[in-house]
Short mmCIF file of C-alpha atoms and ligand atoms in Angstrom, two decimals:
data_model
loop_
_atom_site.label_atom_id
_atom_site.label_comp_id
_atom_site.label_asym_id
_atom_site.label_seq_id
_atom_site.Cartn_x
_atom_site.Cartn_y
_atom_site.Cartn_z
CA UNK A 1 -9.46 13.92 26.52
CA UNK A 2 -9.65 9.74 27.20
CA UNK A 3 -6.46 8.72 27.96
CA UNK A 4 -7.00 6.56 24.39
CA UNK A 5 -7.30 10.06 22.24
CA UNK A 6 -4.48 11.38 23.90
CA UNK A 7 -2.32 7.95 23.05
CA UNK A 8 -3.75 7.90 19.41
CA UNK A 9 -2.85 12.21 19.33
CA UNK A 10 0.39 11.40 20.85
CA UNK A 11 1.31 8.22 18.31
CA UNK A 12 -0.36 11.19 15.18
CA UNK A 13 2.02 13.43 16.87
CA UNK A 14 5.08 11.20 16.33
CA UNK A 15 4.21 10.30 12.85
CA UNK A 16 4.02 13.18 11.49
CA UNK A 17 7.20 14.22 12.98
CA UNK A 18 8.49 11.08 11.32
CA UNK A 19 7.13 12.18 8.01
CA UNK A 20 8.88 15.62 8.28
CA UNK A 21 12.10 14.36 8.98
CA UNK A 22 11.83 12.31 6.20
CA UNK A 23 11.16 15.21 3.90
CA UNK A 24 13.46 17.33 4.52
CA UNK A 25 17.22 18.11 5.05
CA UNK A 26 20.30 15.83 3.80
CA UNK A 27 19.59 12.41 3.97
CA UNK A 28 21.83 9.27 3.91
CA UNK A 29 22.58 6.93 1.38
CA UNK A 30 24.49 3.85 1.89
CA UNK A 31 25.98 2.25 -1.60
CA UNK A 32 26.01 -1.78 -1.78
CA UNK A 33 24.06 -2.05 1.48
CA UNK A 34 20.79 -3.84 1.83
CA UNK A 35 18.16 -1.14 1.19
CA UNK A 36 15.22 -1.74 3.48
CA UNK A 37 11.65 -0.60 2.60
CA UNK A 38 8.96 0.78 4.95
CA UNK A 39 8.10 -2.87 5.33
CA UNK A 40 11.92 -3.64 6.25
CA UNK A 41 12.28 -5.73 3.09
CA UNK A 42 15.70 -4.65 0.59
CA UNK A 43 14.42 -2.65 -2.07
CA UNK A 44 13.69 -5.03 -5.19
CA UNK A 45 14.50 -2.65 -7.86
CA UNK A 46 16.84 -3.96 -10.19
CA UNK A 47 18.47 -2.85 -13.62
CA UNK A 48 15.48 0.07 -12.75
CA UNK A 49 15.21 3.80 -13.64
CA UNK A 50 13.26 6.74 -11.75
CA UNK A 51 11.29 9.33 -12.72
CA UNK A 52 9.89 12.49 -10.68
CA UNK A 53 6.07 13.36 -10.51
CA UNK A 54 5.63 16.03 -8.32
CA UNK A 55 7.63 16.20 -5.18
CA UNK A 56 7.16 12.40 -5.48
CA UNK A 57 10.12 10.34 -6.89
CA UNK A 58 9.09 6.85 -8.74
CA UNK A 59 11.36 3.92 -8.92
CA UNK A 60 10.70 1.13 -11.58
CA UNK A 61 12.42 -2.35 -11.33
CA UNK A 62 13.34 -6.14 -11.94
CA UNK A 63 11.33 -7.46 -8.47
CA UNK A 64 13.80 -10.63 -8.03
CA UNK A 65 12.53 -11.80 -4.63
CA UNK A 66 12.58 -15.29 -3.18
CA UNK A 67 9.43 -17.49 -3.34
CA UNK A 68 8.25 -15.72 -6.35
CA UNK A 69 6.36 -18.05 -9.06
CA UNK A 70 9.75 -19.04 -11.46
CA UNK A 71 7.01 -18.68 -14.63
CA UNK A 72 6.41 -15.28 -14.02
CA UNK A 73 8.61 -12.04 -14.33
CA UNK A 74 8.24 -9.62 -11.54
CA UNK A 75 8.52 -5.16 -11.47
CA UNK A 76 8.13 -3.47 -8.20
CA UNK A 77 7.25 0.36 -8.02
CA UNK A 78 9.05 2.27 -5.20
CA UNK A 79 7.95 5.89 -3.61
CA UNK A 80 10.06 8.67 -2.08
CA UNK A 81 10.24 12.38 -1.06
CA UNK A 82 14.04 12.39 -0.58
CA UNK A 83 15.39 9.03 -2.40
CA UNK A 84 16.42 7.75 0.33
CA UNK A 85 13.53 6.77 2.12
CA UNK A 86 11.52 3.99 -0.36
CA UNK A 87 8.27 2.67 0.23
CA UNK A 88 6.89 0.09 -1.46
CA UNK A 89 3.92 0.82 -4.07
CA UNK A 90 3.03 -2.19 -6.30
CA UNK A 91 3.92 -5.13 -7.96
CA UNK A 92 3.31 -3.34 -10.74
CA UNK A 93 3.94 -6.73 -13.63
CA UNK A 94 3.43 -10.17 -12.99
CA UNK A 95 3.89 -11.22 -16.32
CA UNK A 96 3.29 -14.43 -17.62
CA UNK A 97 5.62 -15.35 -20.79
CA UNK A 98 4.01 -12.84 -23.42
CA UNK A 99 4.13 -15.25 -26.37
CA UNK A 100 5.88 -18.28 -27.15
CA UNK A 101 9.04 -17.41 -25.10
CA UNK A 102 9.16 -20.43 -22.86
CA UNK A 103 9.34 -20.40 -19.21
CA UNK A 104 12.29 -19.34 -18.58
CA UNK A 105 11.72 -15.71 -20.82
CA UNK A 106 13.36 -12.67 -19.96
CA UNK A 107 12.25 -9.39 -18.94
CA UNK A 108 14.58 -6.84 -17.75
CA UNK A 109 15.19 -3.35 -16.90
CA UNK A 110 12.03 -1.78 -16.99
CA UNK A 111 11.78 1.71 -17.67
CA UNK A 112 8.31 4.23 -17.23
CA UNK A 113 7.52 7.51 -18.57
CA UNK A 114 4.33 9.62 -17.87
CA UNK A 115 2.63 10.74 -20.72
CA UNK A 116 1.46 14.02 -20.16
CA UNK A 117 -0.78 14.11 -23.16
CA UNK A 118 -3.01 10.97 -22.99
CA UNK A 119 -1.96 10.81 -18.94
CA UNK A 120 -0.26 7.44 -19.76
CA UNK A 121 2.14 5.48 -17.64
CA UNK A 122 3.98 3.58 -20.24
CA UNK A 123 6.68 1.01 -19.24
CA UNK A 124 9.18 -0.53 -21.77
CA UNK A 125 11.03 -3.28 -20.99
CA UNK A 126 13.60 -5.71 -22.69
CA UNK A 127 11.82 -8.97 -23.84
CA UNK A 128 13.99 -11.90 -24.85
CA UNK A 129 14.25 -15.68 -24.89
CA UNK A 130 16.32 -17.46 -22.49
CA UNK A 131 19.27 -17.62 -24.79
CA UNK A 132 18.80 -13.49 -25.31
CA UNK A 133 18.36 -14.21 -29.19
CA UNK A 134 14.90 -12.65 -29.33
CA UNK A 135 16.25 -8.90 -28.33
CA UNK A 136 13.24 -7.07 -28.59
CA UNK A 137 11.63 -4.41 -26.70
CA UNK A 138 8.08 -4.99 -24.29
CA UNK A 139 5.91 -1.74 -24.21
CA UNK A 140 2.89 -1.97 -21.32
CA UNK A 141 0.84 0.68 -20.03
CA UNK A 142 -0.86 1.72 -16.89
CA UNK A 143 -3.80 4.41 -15.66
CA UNK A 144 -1.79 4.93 -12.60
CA UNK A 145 1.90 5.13 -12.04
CA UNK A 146 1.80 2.22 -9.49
CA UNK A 147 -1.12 0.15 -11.32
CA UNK A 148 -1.42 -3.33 -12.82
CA UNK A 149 0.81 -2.37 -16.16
CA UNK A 150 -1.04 -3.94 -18.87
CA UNK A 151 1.81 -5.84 -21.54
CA UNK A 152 0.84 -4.55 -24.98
CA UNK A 153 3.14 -6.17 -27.26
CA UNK A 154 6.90 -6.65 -28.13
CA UNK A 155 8.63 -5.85 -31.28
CA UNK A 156 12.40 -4.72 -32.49
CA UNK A 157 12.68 -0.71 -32.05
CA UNK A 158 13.23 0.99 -35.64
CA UNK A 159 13.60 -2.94 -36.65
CA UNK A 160 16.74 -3.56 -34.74
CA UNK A 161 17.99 -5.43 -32.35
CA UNK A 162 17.48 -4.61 -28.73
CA UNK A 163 18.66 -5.76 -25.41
CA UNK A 164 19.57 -3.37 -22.43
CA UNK A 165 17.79 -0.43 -22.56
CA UNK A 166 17.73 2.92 -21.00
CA UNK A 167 15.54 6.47 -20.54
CA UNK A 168 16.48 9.95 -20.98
CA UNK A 169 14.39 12.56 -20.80
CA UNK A 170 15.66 15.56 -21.86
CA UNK A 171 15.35 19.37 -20.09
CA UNK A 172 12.85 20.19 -22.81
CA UNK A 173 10.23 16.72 -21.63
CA UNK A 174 11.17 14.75 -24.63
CA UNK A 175 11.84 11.14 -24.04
CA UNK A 176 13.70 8.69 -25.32
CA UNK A 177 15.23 5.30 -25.17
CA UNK A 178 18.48 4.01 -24.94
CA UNK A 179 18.79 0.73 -26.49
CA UNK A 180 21.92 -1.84 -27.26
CA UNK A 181 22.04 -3.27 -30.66
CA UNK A 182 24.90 -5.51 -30.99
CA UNK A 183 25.19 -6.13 -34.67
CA UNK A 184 25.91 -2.44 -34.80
CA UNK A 185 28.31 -2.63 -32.25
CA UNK A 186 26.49 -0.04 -29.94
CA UNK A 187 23.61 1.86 -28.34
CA UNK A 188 21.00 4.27 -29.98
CA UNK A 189 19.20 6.65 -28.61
CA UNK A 190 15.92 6.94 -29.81
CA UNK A 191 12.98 9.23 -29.55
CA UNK A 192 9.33 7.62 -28.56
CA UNK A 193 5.96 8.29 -30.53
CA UNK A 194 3.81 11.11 -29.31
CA UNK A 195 1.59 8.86 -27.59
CA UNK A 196 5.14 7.28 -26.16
CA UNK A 197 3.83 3.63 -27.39
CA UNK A 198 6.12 3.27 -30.15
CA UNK A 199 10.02 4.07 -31.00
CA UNK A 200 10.37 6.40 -33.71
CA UNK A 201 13.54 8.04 -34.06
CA UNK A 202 16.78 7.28 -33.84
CA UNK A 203 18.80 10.08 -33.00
CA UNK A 204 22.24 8.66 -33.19
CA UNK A 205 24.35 5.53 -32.74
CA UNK A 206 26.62 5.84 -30.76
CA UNK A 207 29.66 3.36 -31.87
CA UNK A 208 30.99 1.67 -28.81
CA UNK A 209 30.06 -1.50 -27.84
CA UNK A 210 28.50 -0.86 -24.50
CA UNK A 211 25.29 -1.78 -22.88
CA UNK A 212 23.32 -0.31 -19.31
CA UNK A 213 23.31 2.96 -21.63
CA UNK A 214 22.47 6.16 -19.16
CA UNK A 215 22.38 9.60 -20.44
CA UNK A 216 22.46 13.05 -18.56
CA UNK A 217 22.24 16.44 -19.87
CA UNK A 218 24.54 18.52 -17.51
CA UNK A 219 25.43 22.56 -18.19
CA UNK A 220 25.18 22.33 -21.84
CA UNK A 221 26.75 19.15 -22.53
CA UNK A 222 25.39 15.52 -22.88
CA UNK A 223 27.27 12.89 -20.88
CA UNK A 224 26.69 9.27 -21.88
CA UNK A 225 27.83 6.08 -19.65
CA UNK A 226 27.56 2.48 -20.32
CA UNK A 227 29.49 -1.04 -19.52
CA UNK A 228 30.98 -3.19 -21.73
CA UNK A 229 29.35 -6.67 -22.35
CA UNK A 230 30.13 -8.97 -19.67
CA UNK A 231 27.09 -9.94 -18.49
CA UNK A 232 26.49 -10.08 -14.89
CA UNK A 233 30.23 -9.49 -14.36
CA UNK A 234 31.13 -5.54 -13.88
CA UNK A 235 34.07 -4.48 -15.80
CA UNK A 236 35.05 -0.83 -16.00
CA UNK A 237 32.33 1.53 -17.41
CA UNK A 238 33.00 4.52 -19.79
CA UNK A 239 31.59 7.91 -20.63
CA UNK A 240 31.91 10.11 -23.60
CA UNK A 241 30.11 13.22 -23.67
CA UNK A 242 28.36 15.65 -27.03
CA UNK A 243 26.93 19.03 -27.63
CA UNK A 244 24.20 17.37 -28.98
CA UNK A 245 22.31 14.45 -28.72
CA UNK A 246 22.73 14.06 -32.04
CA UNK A 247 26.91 13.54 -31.76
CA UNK A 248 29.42 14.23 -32.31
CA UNK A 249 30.35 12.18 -29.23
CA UNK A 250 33.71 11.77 -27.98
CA UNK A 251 35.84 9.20 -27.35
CA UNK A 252 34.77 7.25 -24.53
CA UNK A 253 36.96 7.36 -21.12
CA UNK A 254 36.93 5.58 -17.52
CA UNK A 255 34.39 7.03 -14.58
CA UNK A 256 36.52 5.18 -12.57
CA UNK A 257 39.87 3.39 -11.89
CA UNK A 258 39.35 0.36 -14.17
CA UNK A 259 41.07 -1.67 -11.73
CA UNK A 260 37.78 -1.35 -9.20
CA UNK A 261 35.54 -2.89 -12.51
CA UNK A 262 33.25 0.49 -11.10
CA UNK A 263 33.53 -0.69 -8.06
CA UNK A 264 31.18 -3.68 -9.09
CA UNK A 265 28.51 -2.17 -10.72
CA UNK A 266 27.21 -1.87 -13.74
CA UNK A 267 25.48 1.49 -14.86
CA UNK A 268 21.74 1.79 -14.98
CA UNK A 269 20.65 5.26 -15.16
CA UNK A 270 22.14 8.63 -14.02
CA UNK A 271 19.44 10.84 -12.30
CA UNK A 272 20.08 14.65 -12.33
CA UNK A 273 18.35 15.93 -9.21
CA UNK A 274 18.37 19.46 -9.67
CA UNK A 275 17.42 21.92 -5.90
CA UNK A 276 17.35 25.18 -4.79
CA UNK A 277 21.15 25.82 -4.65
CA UNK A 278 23.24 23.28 -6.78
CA UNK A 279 22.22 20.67 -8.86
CA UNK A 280 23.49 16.74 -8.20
CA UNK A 281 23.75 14.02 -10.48
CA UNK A 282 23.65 10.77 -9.30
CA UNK A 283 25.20 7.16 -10.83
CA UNK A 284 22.60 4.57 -10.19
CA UNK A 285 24.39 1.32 -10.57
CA UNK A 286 23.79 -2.21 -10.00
CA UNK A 287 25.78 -4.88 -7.85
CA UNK A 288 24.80 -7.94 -9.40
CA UNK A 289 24.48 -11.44 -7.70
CA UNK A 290 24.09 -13.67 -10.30
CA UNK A 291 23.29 -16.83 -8.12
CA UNK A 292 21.78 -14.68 -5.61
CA UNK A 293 19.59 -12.44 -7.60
CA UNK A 294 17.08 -10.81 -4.58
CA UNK A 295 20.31 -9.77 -2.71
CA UNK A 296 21.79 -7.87 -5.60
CA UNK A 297 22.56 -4.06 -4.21
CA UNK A 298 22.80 -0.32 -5.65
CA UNK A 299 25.36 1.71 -6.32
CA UNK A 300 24.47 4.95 -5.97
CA UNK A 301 27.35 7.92 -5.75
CA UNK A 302 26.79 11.63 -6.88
CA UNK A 303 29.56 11.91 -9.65
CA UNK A 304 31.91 14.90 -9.73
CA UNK A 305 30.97 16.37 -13.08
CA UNK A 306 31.42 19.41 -15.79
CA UNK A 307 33.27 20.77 -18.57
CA UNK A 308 33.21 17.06 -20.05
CA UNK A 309 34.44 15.55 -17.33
CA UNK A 310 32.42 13.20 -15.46
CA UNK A 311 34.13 10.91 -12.46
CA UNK A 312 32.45 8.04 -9.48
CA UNK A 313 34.06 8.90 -6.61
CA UNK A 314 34.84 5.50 -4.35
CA UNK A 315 31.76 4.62 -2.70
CA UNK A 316 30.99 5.61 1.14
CA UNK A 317 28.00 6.93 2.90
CA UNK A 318 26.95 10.02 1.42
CA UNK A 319 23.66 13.01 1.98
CA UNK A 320 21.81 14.08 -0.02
CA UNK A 321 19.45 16.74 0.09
CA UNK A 322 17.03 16.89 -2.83
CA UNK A 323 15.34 20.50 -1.87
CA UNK A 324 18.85 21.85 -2.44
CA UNK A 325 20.27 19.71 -4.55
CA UNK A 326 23.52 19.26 -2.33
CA UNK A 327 24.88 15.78 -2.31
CA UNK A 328 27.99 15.46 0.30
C1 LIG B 1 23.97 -7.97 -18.50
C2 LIG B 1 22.80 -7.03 -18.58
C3 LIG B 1 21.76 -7.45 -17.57
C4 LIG B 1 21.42 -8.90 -17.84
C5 LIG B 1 22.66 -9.76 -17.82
C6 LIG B 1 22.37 -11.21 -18.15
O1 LIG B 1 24.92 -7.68 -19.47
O2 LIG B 1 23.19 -5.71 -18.36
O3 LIG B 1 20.64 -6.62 -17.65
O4 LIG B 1 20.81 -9.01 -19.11
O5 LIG B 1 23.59 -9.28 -18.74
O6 LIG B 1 23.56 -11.93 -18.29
#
């Protein structure tokens, strides 16, 4: 062997041992931190959602790094075996305003679902103006799950209005979106199209005048969380939980001491990550800096849940391990 084969087997050698013990066992998971990607750069996944292809999780979100061109609106795809490890896929939208929005448009909290059917990756997104008068939803689609998504158009789900929105997809594969509408004082949940390219059921309204809407179905019972309208400021978020999707839901409680505003985050999505021996579900929230928008962090604690309760523990360094499900 050249002593350059043996370096180059050696440096093989160590990578792959790097890639093991990436895979497997508990991992950590540091809430409100900086989140570095394999390129060292904080995560820049914002208001975002994940979904699970594979072995392979996928996480969507508001890319709100420095230096980026102020006329465009930015979502960054993330890859990881154990979700704590994220590498950096895409820049998967670069959009220019979509119609007559004006430069300073909004698009926020992306969400993708794969399309099993036509083998679709299908992104929705909230579309507004800059005063947030527009509230509409963006729908774009992609090939690939880290591709260039393609915007197709934006309209108002089921006609009405539509500003933060969510995903759920339930145990059975069927998807649906979570979506504020503030005349009606609350958040629907809404089944897509076949072809997931259009909304076309609403399933229920749930009236409570919350927004970051996140749903998890959990031992027989559906827990919803959301925040109350403040904007980038957190305030305490609430859960209520149903039998069906359908309601009746409850009335909606504290996941935490409402003196900590959630600790100061605001709900996103909560991700059931379901292993060999126990099954975790996971509050993926989002520590907003408003004037400092690329540093915002995540919030992300396993929540003690069951028999309708649901709970965010104060935030420390936690494991997780997602082959058995066991979150510490
Ligand atoms: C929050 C919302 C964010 C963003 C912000 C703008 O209420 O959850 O996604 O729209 O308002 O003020």
């Amino acid at each position: 062997m050249t002593p350059f084969s043996k370096k180059r087997n050696l440096c093989a050698a160590a990578l792959l041992g790097i890639a093991a013990a990436l895979a497997a066992g508990p991992q950590t998971v540091k809430p409100g931190e900086v989140w570095p990607d394999d390129r060292g750069q904080h995560v820049q996944a914002h208001g975002g959602g994940i979904i699970r292809l594979g072995d392979t999780y996928y996480w969507f979100g508001e890319d709100r790094s420095q230096g980026l061109d102020p006329a465009r609106r930015y979502v960054a795809c993330y890859s990881s075996k154990d979700l704590a490890h994220w590498t950096f896929r895409n820049q998967i939208m670069k959009q220019a305003d979509p119609g007559d929005l004006g430069a300073r448009f909004v698009l926020e909290r992306p969400k993708v679902f794969y399309n099993a059917k036509t083998r679709k990756y299908i992104m929705y997104m909230h579309i507004d103006d800059a005063r947030y008068a527009l509230a509409r939803v963006g729908v774009a689609v992609s090939d690939t799950v880290d591709g260039d998504y393609k915007f197709l158009r934006s309209f108002r789900p089921l006609g009405q209005e539509s500003r933060d929105i969510g995903q759920f997809i339930d145990d059975d594969g069927a998807a649906y979106l979570i979506f504020e509408d503030r005349p009606a004082k609350g958040f629907h949940i809404a089944r897509l199209s076949d072809d997931y390219l259009d909304v076309e059921k609403d399933v229920c309204l749930i009236h409570a005048p919350l927004e970051g809407g996140a749903v998890v179905h959990y031992k027989g019972l559906y827990y919803a969380v959301g925040s109350a309208l403040t904007g980038w400021n957190p305030n305490p978020n609430k859960y209520a939980t149903a039998e069906r999707l359908e309601g009746p839901w409850s009335e909606f409680k504290d996941i935490a001491p409402p003196e900590t505003r959630t600790y100061g985050s605001q709900s996103t999505m909560l991700l059931k990550v379901v292993g060999s021996k126990t099954t975790a579900v996971i509050f993926m929230g989002d520590v907003w800096k408003p004037r400092t928008q690329w540093d915002s962090r995540y919030l992300w604690m396993p929540v003690e849940i069951g028999d309708g309760k649901l709970w965010l523990p104060e935030p420390r360094e936690w494991t997780l391990d997602v082959a058995t499900g066991e979150a510490r």
